[in-house]
Amino acid sequence: MTLNIILLGPPGAGKGTQARRLVEERGLVQLSTGDMLREARSSGTEMGKVVAEVMDKGQLVTDEIVIGLIREKLESSDAPGFIFDGFPRTLAQADALGELLGDMGQKVDAVIEMQVDDEALVRRITGRYTCGNCGEVYHDETRPTAKDGVCDVCGSTDLRRRADDNEDSLKTRLLEYYKKTSPLIGYYYAKGELHRIDGLAAVDEVAAELSAVLARL
Ligand code: ADP
Ligand code: AMP
């Protein structure tokens, strides 16, 4: 039995934080198009150069590029399931994902909408930093590292802030979310696949709500 879950929500909703827990707890594979695109830009490929500017402005990268990245990962993996984090972000991406999974004899099992208000998103995004080595996600106020400047998980001192985690870029990212991604809520609701959880609760409570949804599938 495979399990494919989409975490849907605006930037800062807590998708990456919860996806990492699901990887640890259930052995699923996290597919974050944001992480894949950041990897592409830091490796200096032609595609990386094209996407860097778009990402820094907070706009969406083309469907063609992100669908290509996801296709590659799906085709080369024999994981027991995937957590899609930050994908799909447009209706065209949602259609493409349905087709790709269908070709593998699989489907989207649940779409979890993480509901958070815009004010909380600004606080979350402007306080976020991550470990450049293992990807652990921290926050200045709600989840700082135990030891200043050192990752709790792997001990690395390579803690980073994202170039697009500023209020200006966040404004564009939120507009893109409401214009192009929020229609997916209706899309998956109509398919009977949508579940909503309160993303404003503490990390452990959100994780418990998420587990409860998955237990009911
Ligand atoms: P997303 O992947 O949806 O953009 P992240 O998981 O990276 O969001 O979380 C954004 C920021 O908010 C991070 O700094 C993270 O530590 C913090 N965060 C995540 N979930 C919660 C929560 N439930 N309560 C408070 N802060 C949270
Ligand atoms: P994230 O890490 O999910 O916050 O994504 C960071 C940035 O990468 C976004 O603001 C977009 O520019 C780009 N991006 C990530 N995922 C997608 C996607 N599915 N479709 C289009 N652009 C994306």
mmCIF file of C-alpha atoms and ligand atoms in Angstrom:
data_model
loop_
_atom_site.group_PDB
_atom_site.id
_atom_site.type_symbol
_atom_site.label_atom_id
_atom_site.label_comp_id
_atom_site.label_asym_id
_atom_site.label_seq_id
_atom_site.Cartn_x
_atom_site.Cartn_y
_atom_site.Cartn_z
ATOM 1 C CA MET A 1 0.000 0.000 0.000
ATOM 2 C CA THR A 2 1.354 3.369 -0.959
ATOM 3 C CA LEU A 3 0.418 6.653 0.690
ATOM 4 C CA ASN A 4 0.619 9.935 -1.204
ATOM 5 C CA ILE A 5 -0.127 13.123 0.688
ATOM 6 C CA ILE A 6 -0.182 16.727 -0.433
ATOM 7 C CA LEU A 7 0.491 19.442 2.159
ATOM 8 C CA LEU A 8 -1.292 22.539 0.900
ATOM 9 C CA GLY A 9 -0.951 25.990 2.410
ATOM 10 C CA PRO A 10 0.624 29.415 1.955
ATOM 11 C CA PRO A 11 4.341 30.067 2.478
ATOM 12 C CA GLY A 12 5.135 29.647 6.177
ATOM 13 C CA ALA A 13 2.112 27.443 6.931
ATOM 14 C CA GLY A 14 4.427 24.771 8.351
ATOM 15 C CA LYS A 15 4.446 22.326 5.411
ATOM 16 C CA GLY A 16 8.177 21.632 5.510
ATOM 17 C CA THR A 17 8.202 21.271 9.301
ATOM 18 C CA GLN A 18 5.422 18.667 9.236
ATOM 19 C CA ALA A 19 6.771 16.925 6.115
ATOM 20 C CA ARG A 20 10.077 16.262 7.892
ATOM 21 C CA ARG A 21 8.238 14.649 10.804
ATOM 22 C CA LEU A 22 6.275 12.404 8.457
ATOM 23 C CA VAL A 23 9.509 11.305 6.794
ATOM 24 C CA GLU A 24 10.889 10.307 10.183
ATOM 25 C CA GLU A 25 7.710 8.672 11.474
ATOM 26 C CA ARG A 26 6.438 6.911 8.354
ATOM 27 C CA GLY A 27 9.383 6.492 5.996
ATOM 28 C CA LEU A 28 7.675 8.528 3.286
ATOM 29 C CA VAL A 29 9.760 10.606 0.882
ATOM 30 C CA GLN A 30 9.422 14.396 1.026
ATOM 31 C CA LEU A 31 9.225 16.031 -2.387
ATOM 32 C CA SER A 32 9.670 19.784 -1.956
ATOM 33 C CA THR A 33 9.851 21.617 -5.278
ATOM 34 C CA GLY A 34 11.196 24.654 -3.376
ATOM 35 C CA ASP A 35 14.156 22.563 -2.125
ATOM 36 C CA MET A 36 14.711 21.096 -5.604
ATOM 37 C CA LEU A 37 14.731 24.570 -7.170
ATOM 38 C CA ARG A 38 17.123 25.918 -4.493
ATOM 39 C CA GLU A 39 19.425 22.971 -5.214
ATOM 40 C CA ALA A 40 19.274 23.733 -8.941
ATOM 41 C CA ARG A 41 20.153 27.383 -8.413
ATOM 42 C CA SER A 42 23.054 26.658 -6.086
ATOM 43 C CA SER A 43 24.505 24.116 -8.532
ATOM 44 C CA GLY A 44 24.637 26.878 -11.158
ATOM 45 C CA THR A 45 22.897 24.940 -13.953
ATOM 46 C CA GLU A 46 21.229 26.826 -16.821
ATOM 47 C CA MET A 47 17.857 26.023 -15.296
ATOM 48 C CA GLY A 48 19.109 27.256 -11.916
ATOM 49 C CA LYS A 49 20.041 30.617 -13.385
ATOM 50 C CA VAL A 50 16.634 31.006 -14.984
ATOM 51 C CA VAL A 51 14.720 30.205 -11.795
ATOM 52 C CA ALA A 52 16.841 32.234 -9.333
ATOM 53 C CA GLU A 53 15.464 35.590 -10.404
ATOM 54 C CA VAL A 54 11.864 34.362 -10.452
ATOM 55 C CA MET A 55 12.195 32.840 -6.965
ATOM 56 C CA ASP A 56 13.767 35.939 -5.428
ATOM 57 C CA LYS A 57 10.865 38.028 -6.668
ATOM 58 C CA GLY A 58 8.443 35.578 -5.089
ATOM 59 C CA GLN A 59 6.816 34.565 -8.361
ATOM 60 C CA LEU A 60 6.036 31.027 -9.443
ATOM 61 C CA VAL A 61 8.473 29.125 -11.635
ATOM 62 C CA THR A 62 6.915 27.709 -14.837
ATOM 63 C CA ASP A 63 4.743 24.611 -14.657
ATOM 64 C CA GLU A 64 6.973 22.937 -17.227
ATOM 65 C CA ILE A 65 10.069 23.173 -15.016
ATOM 66 C CA VAL A 66 8.479 22.014 -11.755
ATOM 67 C CA ILE A 67 6.472 19.212 -13.360
ATOM 68 C CA GLY A 68 9.724 18.027 -14.998
ATOM 69 C CA LEU A 69 11.459 17.962 -11.593
ATOM 70 C CA ILE A 70 8.635 15.982 -9.983
ATOM 71 C CA ARG A 71 8.422 13.549 -12.908
ATOM 72 C CA GLU A 72 12.131 12.779 -12.578
ATOM 73 C CA LYS A 73 11.822 12.067 -8.839
ATOM 74 C CA LEU A 74 8.712 9.912 -9.171
ATOM 75 C CA GLU A 75 10.200 7.862 -11.987
ATOM 76 C CA SER A 76 13.427 7.165 -10.112
ATOM 77 C CA SER A 77 11.951 6.240 -6.733
ATOM 78 C CA ASP A 78 10.438 3.101 -5.264
ATOM 79 C CA ALA A 79 9.377 4.806 -2.011
ATOM 80 C CA PRO A 80 6.266 3.591 -0.137
ATOM 81 C CA GLY A 81 4.752 7.016 -0.697
ATOM 82 C CA PHE A 82 5.407 10.713 -1.047
ATOM 83 C CA ILE A 83 4.672 13.894 0.826
ATOM 84 C CA PHE A 84 4.284 16.694 -1.679
ATOM 85 C CA ASP A 85 5.404 19.918 -0.021
ATOM 86 C CA GLY A 86 4.889 23.079 -2.096
ATOM 87 C CA PHE A 87 3.637 21.107 -5.110
ATOM 88 C CA PRO A 88 1.202 21.304 -6.836
ATOM 89 C CA ARG A 89 0.803 25.092 -6.833
ATOM 90 C CA THR A 90 -1.378 25.511 -9.959
ATOM 91 C CA LEU A 91 -4.288 23.616 -11.475
ATOM 92 C CA ALA A 92 -2.042 22.496 -14.359
ATOM 93 C CA GLN A 93 0.412 21.031 -11.836
ATOM 94 C CA ALA A 94 -2.428 19.262 -10.010
ATOM 95 C CA ASP A 95 -3.643 17.687 -13.270
ATOM 96 C CA ALA A 96 -0.091 16.632 -14.142
ATOM 97 C CA LEU A 97 0.435 15.052 -10.715
ATOM 98 C CA GLY A 98 -2.798 13.076 -11.028
ATOM 99 C CA GLU A 99 -1.625 11.741 -14.395
ATOM 100 C CA LEU A 100 1.904 10.907 -13.225
ATOM 101 C CA LEU A 101 0.617 8.988 -10.202
ATOM 102 C CA GLY A 102 -2.066 7.325 -12.354
ATOM 103 C CA ASP A 103 0.641 6.058 -14.723
ATOM 104 C CA MET A 104 2.299 4.433 -11.683
ATOM 105 C CA GLY A 105 -0.984 2.828 -10.592
ATOM 106 C CA GLN A 106 -1.195 5.236 -7.646
ATOM 107 C CA LYS A 107 -3.261 8.241 -6.627
ATOM 108 C CA VAL A 108 -3.375 11.207 -4.290
ATOM 109 C CA ASP A 109 -4.661 9.754 -1.006
ATOM 110 C CA ALA A 110 -5.142 12.963 0.950
ATOM 111 C CA VAL A 111 -4.697 16.693 0.587
ATOM 112 C CA ILE A 112 -4.143 18.447 3.891
ATOM 113 C CA GLU A 113 -4.890 22.145 3.876
ATOM 114 C CA MET A 114 -2.940 23.862 6.658
ATOM 115 C CA GLN A 115 -4.889 26.964 7.633
ATOM 116 C CA VAL A 116 -2.909 29.923 8.988
ATOM 117 C CA ASP A 117 -3.692 33.644 8.907
ATOM 118 C CA ASP A 118 -1.527 36.159 7.051
ATOM 119 C CA GLU A 119 -0.288 37.904 10.187
ATOM 120 C CA ALA A 120 1.167 34.679 11.556
ATOM 121 C CA LEU A 121 2.766 33.970 8.173
ATOM 122 C CA VAL A 122 4.745 37.209 8.247
ATOM 123 C CA ARG A 123 6.102 36.356 11.714
ATOM 124 C CA ARG A 124 6.936 32.813 10.680
ATOM 125 C CA ILE A 125 8.663 33.744 7.437
ATOM 126 C CA THR A 126 10.713 36.623 8.800
ATOM 127 C CA GLY A 127 11.954 34.462 11.725
ATOM 128 C CA ARG A 128 12.735 31.305 9.726
ATOM 129 C CA TYR A 129 16.211 29.824 9.306
ATOM 130 C CA THR A 130 17.292 26.355 8.237
ATOM 131 C CA CYS A 131 20.292 24.087 8.526
ATOM 132 C CA GLY A 132 22.191 24.094 5.224
ATOM 133 C CA ASN A 133 23.476 20.597 5.941
ATOM 134 C CA CYS A 134 20.437 18.559 7.072
ATOM 135 C CA GLY A 135 17.535 20.909 6.256
ATOM 136 C CA GLU A 136 16.124 21.170 9.810
ATOM 137 C CA VAL A 137 13.779 24.175 10.089
ATOM 138 C CA TYR A 138 14.111 26.693 12.958
ATOM 139 C CA HIS A 139 12.505 29.940 14.048
ATOM 140 C CA ASP A 140 13.997 32.855 16.010
ATOM 141 C CA GLU A 141 11.182 32.860 18.560
ATOM 142 C CA THR A 142 9.214 29.629 18.407
ATOM 143 C CA ARG A 143 11.977 27.142 17.666
ATOM 144 C CA PRO A 144 15.520 28.442 18.104
ATOM 145 C CA THR A 145 18.492 26.083 18.143
ATOM 146 C CA ALA A 146 19.402 24.937 21.678
ATOM 147 C CA LYS A 147 22.960 26.228 21.195
ATOM 148 C CA ASP A 148 23.350 29.516 19.356
ATOM 149 C CA GLY A 149 24.477 28.997 15.748
ATOM 150 C CA VAL A 150 24.601 25.181 15.929
ATOM 151 C CA CYS A 151 22.038 22.791 14.408
ATOM 152 C CA ASP A 152 20.407 20.584 17.109
ATOM 153 C CA VAL A 153 20.106 17.648 14.714
ATOM 154 C CA CYS A 154 23.472 17.398 12.936
ATOM 155 C CA GLY A 155 25.747 19.887 14.749
ATOM 156 C CA SER A 156 26.419 21.927 11.595
ATOM 157 C CA THR A 157 27.085 25.651 11.971
ATOM 158 C CA ASP A 158 25.817 26.314 8.426
ATOM 159 C CA LEU A 159 22.523 27.956 9.430
ATOM 160 C CA ARG A 160 20.913 29.952 6.612
ATOM 161 C CA ARG A 161 18.157 32.430 5.897
ATOM 162 C CA ARG A 162 16.444 32.297 2.531
ATOM 163 C CA ALA A 163 16.908 35.190 0.087
ATOM 164 C CA ASP A 164 13.135 35.312 -0.458
ATOM 165 C CA ASP A 165 12.200 35.306 3.250
ATOM 166 C CA ASN A 166 11.590 39.039 3.501
ATOM 167 C CA GLU A 167 8.352 41.011 3.716
ATOM 168 C CA ASP A 168 8.556 42.313 0.125
ATOM 169 C CA SER A 169 8.940 38.943 -1.527
ATOM 170 C CA LEU A 170 6.407 37.440 0.890
ATOM 171 C CA LYS A 171 3.766 39.881 -0.375
ATOM 172 C CA THR A 172 4.198 38.570 -3.926
ATOM 173 C CA ARG A 173 4.341 34.962 -2.702
ATOM 174 C CA LEU A 174 1.038 35.404 -0.869
ATOM 175 C CA LEU A 175 -0.597 36.997 -3.935
ATOM 176 C CA GLU A 176 0.631 34.112 -6.074
ATOM 177 C CA TYR A 177 -0.778 31.699 -3.494
ATOM 178 C CA TYR A 178 -4.241 33.282 -3.423
ATOM 179 C CA LYS A 179 -4.418 33.713 -7.219
ATOM 180 C CA LYS A 180 -2.927 30.481 -8.474
ATOM 181 C CA THR A 181 -2.737 27.934 -5.640
ATOM 182 C CA SER A 182 -5.859 28.485 -3.522
ATOM 183 C CA PRO A 183 -8.121 27.263 -6.400
ATOM 184 C CA LEU A 184 -6.672 23.831 -5.604
ATOM 185 C CA ILE A 185 -8.701 23.831 -2.387
ATOM 186 C CA GLY A 186 -11.911 23.636 -4.435
ATOM 187 C CA TYR A 187 -10.324 21.246 -6.920
ATOM 188 C CA TYR A 188 -9.476 18.671 -4.247
ATOM 189 C CA TYR A 189 -12.633 19.314 -2.228
ATOM 190 C CA ALA A 190 -14.673 18.369 -5.303
ATOM 191 C CA LYS A 191 -12.704 15.133 -5.549
ATOM 192 C CA GLY A 192 -13.420 14.348 -1.866
ATOM 193 C CA GLU A 193 -9.711 14.400 -1.028
ATOM 194 C CA LEU A 194 -9.492 17.602 1.035
ATOM 195 C CA HIS A 195 -8.872 17.683 4.796
ATOM 196 C CA ARG A 196 -8.406 20.891 6.760
ATOM 197 C CA ILE A 197 -6.287 21.344 9.850
ATOM 198 C CA ASP A 198 -5.473 24.297 12.095
ATOM 199 C CA GLY A 199 -1.935 25.295 11.205
ATOM 200 C CA LEU A 200 -1.851 27.964 13.910
ATOM 201 C CA ALA A 201 -1.520 25.428 16.712
ATOM 202 C CA ALA A 202 1.870 24.437 18.138
ATOM 203 C CA VAL A 203 4.027 22.113 16.004
ATOM 204 C CA ASP A 204 3.230 19.008 18.114
ATOM 205 C CA GLU A 205 -0.511 19.730 18.033
ATOM 206 C CA VAL A 206 -0.485 20.197 14.251
ATOM 207 C CA ALA A 207 1.396 16.891 13.954
ATOM 208 C CA ALA A 208 -1.229 15.171 16.126
ATOM 209 C CA GLU A 209 -4.067 16.564 13.990
ATOM 210 C CA LEU A 210 -2.285 15.427 10.855
ATOM 211 C CA SER A 211 -1.800 11.920 12.276
ATOM 212 C CA ALA A 212 -5.481 11.769 13.184
ATOM 213 C CA VAL A 213 -6.442 12.598 9.587
ATOM 214 C CA LEU A 214 -4.074 9.963 8.203
ATOM 215 C CA ALA A 215 -5.394 7.361 10.668
ATOM 216 C CA ARG A 216 -8.900 7.875 9.287
ATOM 217 C CA LEU A 217 -7.907 7.281 5.643
HETATM 218 P P1 ADP B 1 6.442 26.140 4.848
HETATM 219 O O1 ADP B 1 7.233 24.913 4.462
HETATM 220 O O2 ADP B 1 4.967 25.918 4.769
HETATM 221 O O3 ADP B 1 6.864 27.374 4.104
HETATM 222 P P2 ADP B 1 7.930 25.948 7.380
HETATM 223 O O4 ADP B 1 7.691 24.545 7.827
HETATM 224 O O5 ADP B 1 9.272 26.228 6.776
HETATM 225 O O6 ADP B 1 6.732 26.435 6.391
HETATM 226 O O7 ADP B 1 7.663 26.903 8.627
HETATM 227 C C1 ADP B 1 7.842 28.321 8.542
HETATM 228 C C2 ADP B 1 8.397 28.848 9.860
HETATM 229 O O8 ADP B 1 7.398 28.714 10.886
HETATM 230 C C3 ADP B 1 9.638 28.106 10.375
HETATM 231 O O9 ADP B 1 10.505 29.040 10.977
HETATM 232 C C4 ADP B 1 9.089 27.106 11.403
HETATM 233 O O10 ADP B 1 10.038 26.831 12.435
HETATM 234 C C5 ADP B 1 7.868 27.866 11.943
HETATM 235 N N1 ADP B 1 6.752 26.970 12.270
HETATM 236 C C6 ADP B 1 6.326 25.885 11.579
HETATM 237 N N2 ADP B 1 5.234 25.325 12.152
HETATM 238 C C7 ADP B 1 4.958 26.107 13.239
HETATM 239 C C8 ADP B 1 3.939 26.067 14.264
HETATM 240 N N3 ADP B 1 2.992 25.121 14.239
HETATM 241 N N4 ADP B 1 3.970 27.021 15.216
HETATM 242 C C9 ADP B 1 4.933 27.984 15.202
HETATM 243 N N5 ADP B 1 5.904 28.082 14.299
HETATM 244 C C10 ADP B 1 5.927 27.147 13.317
HETATM 245 P P1 AMP B 2 8.938 27.151 -1.161
HETATM 246 O O1 AMP B 2 10.253 26.594 -0.704
HETATM 247 O O2 AMP B 2 7.888 26.104 -1.331
HETATM 248 O O3 AMP B 2 8.484 28.320 -0.315
HETATM 249 O O4 AMP B 2 9.188 27.726 -2.633
HETATM 250 C C1 AMP B 2 10.101 28.788 -2.878
HETATM 251 C C2 AMP B 2 9.926 29.349 -4.280
HETATM 252 O O5 AMP B 2 10.201 28.331 -5.267
HETATM 253 C C3 AMP B 2 8.510 29.827 -4.629
HETATM 254 O O6 AMP B 2 8.262 31.160 -4.187
HETATM 255 C C4 AMP B 2 8.527 29.718 -6.160
HETATM 256 O O7 AMP B 2 9.269 30.755 -6.754
HETATM 257 C C5 AMP B 2 9.320 28.420 -6.374
HETATM 258 N N1 AMP B 2 8.451 27.218 -6.365
HETATM 259 C C6 AMP B 2 8.461 26.194 -5.465
HETATM 260 N N2 AMP B 2 7.564 25.251 -5.768
HETATM 261 C C7 AMP B 2 6.936 25.675 -6.896
HETATM 262 C C8 AMP B 2 5.880 25.162 -7.699
HETATM 263 N N3 AMP B 2 5.277 23.995 -7.390
HETATM 264 N N4 AMP B 2 5.485 25.883 -8.779
HETATM 265 C C9 AMP B 2 6.086 27.048 -9.105
HETATM 266 N N5 AMP B 2 7.074 27.606 -8.388
HETATM 267 C C10 AMP B 2 7.505 26.937 -7.283
#
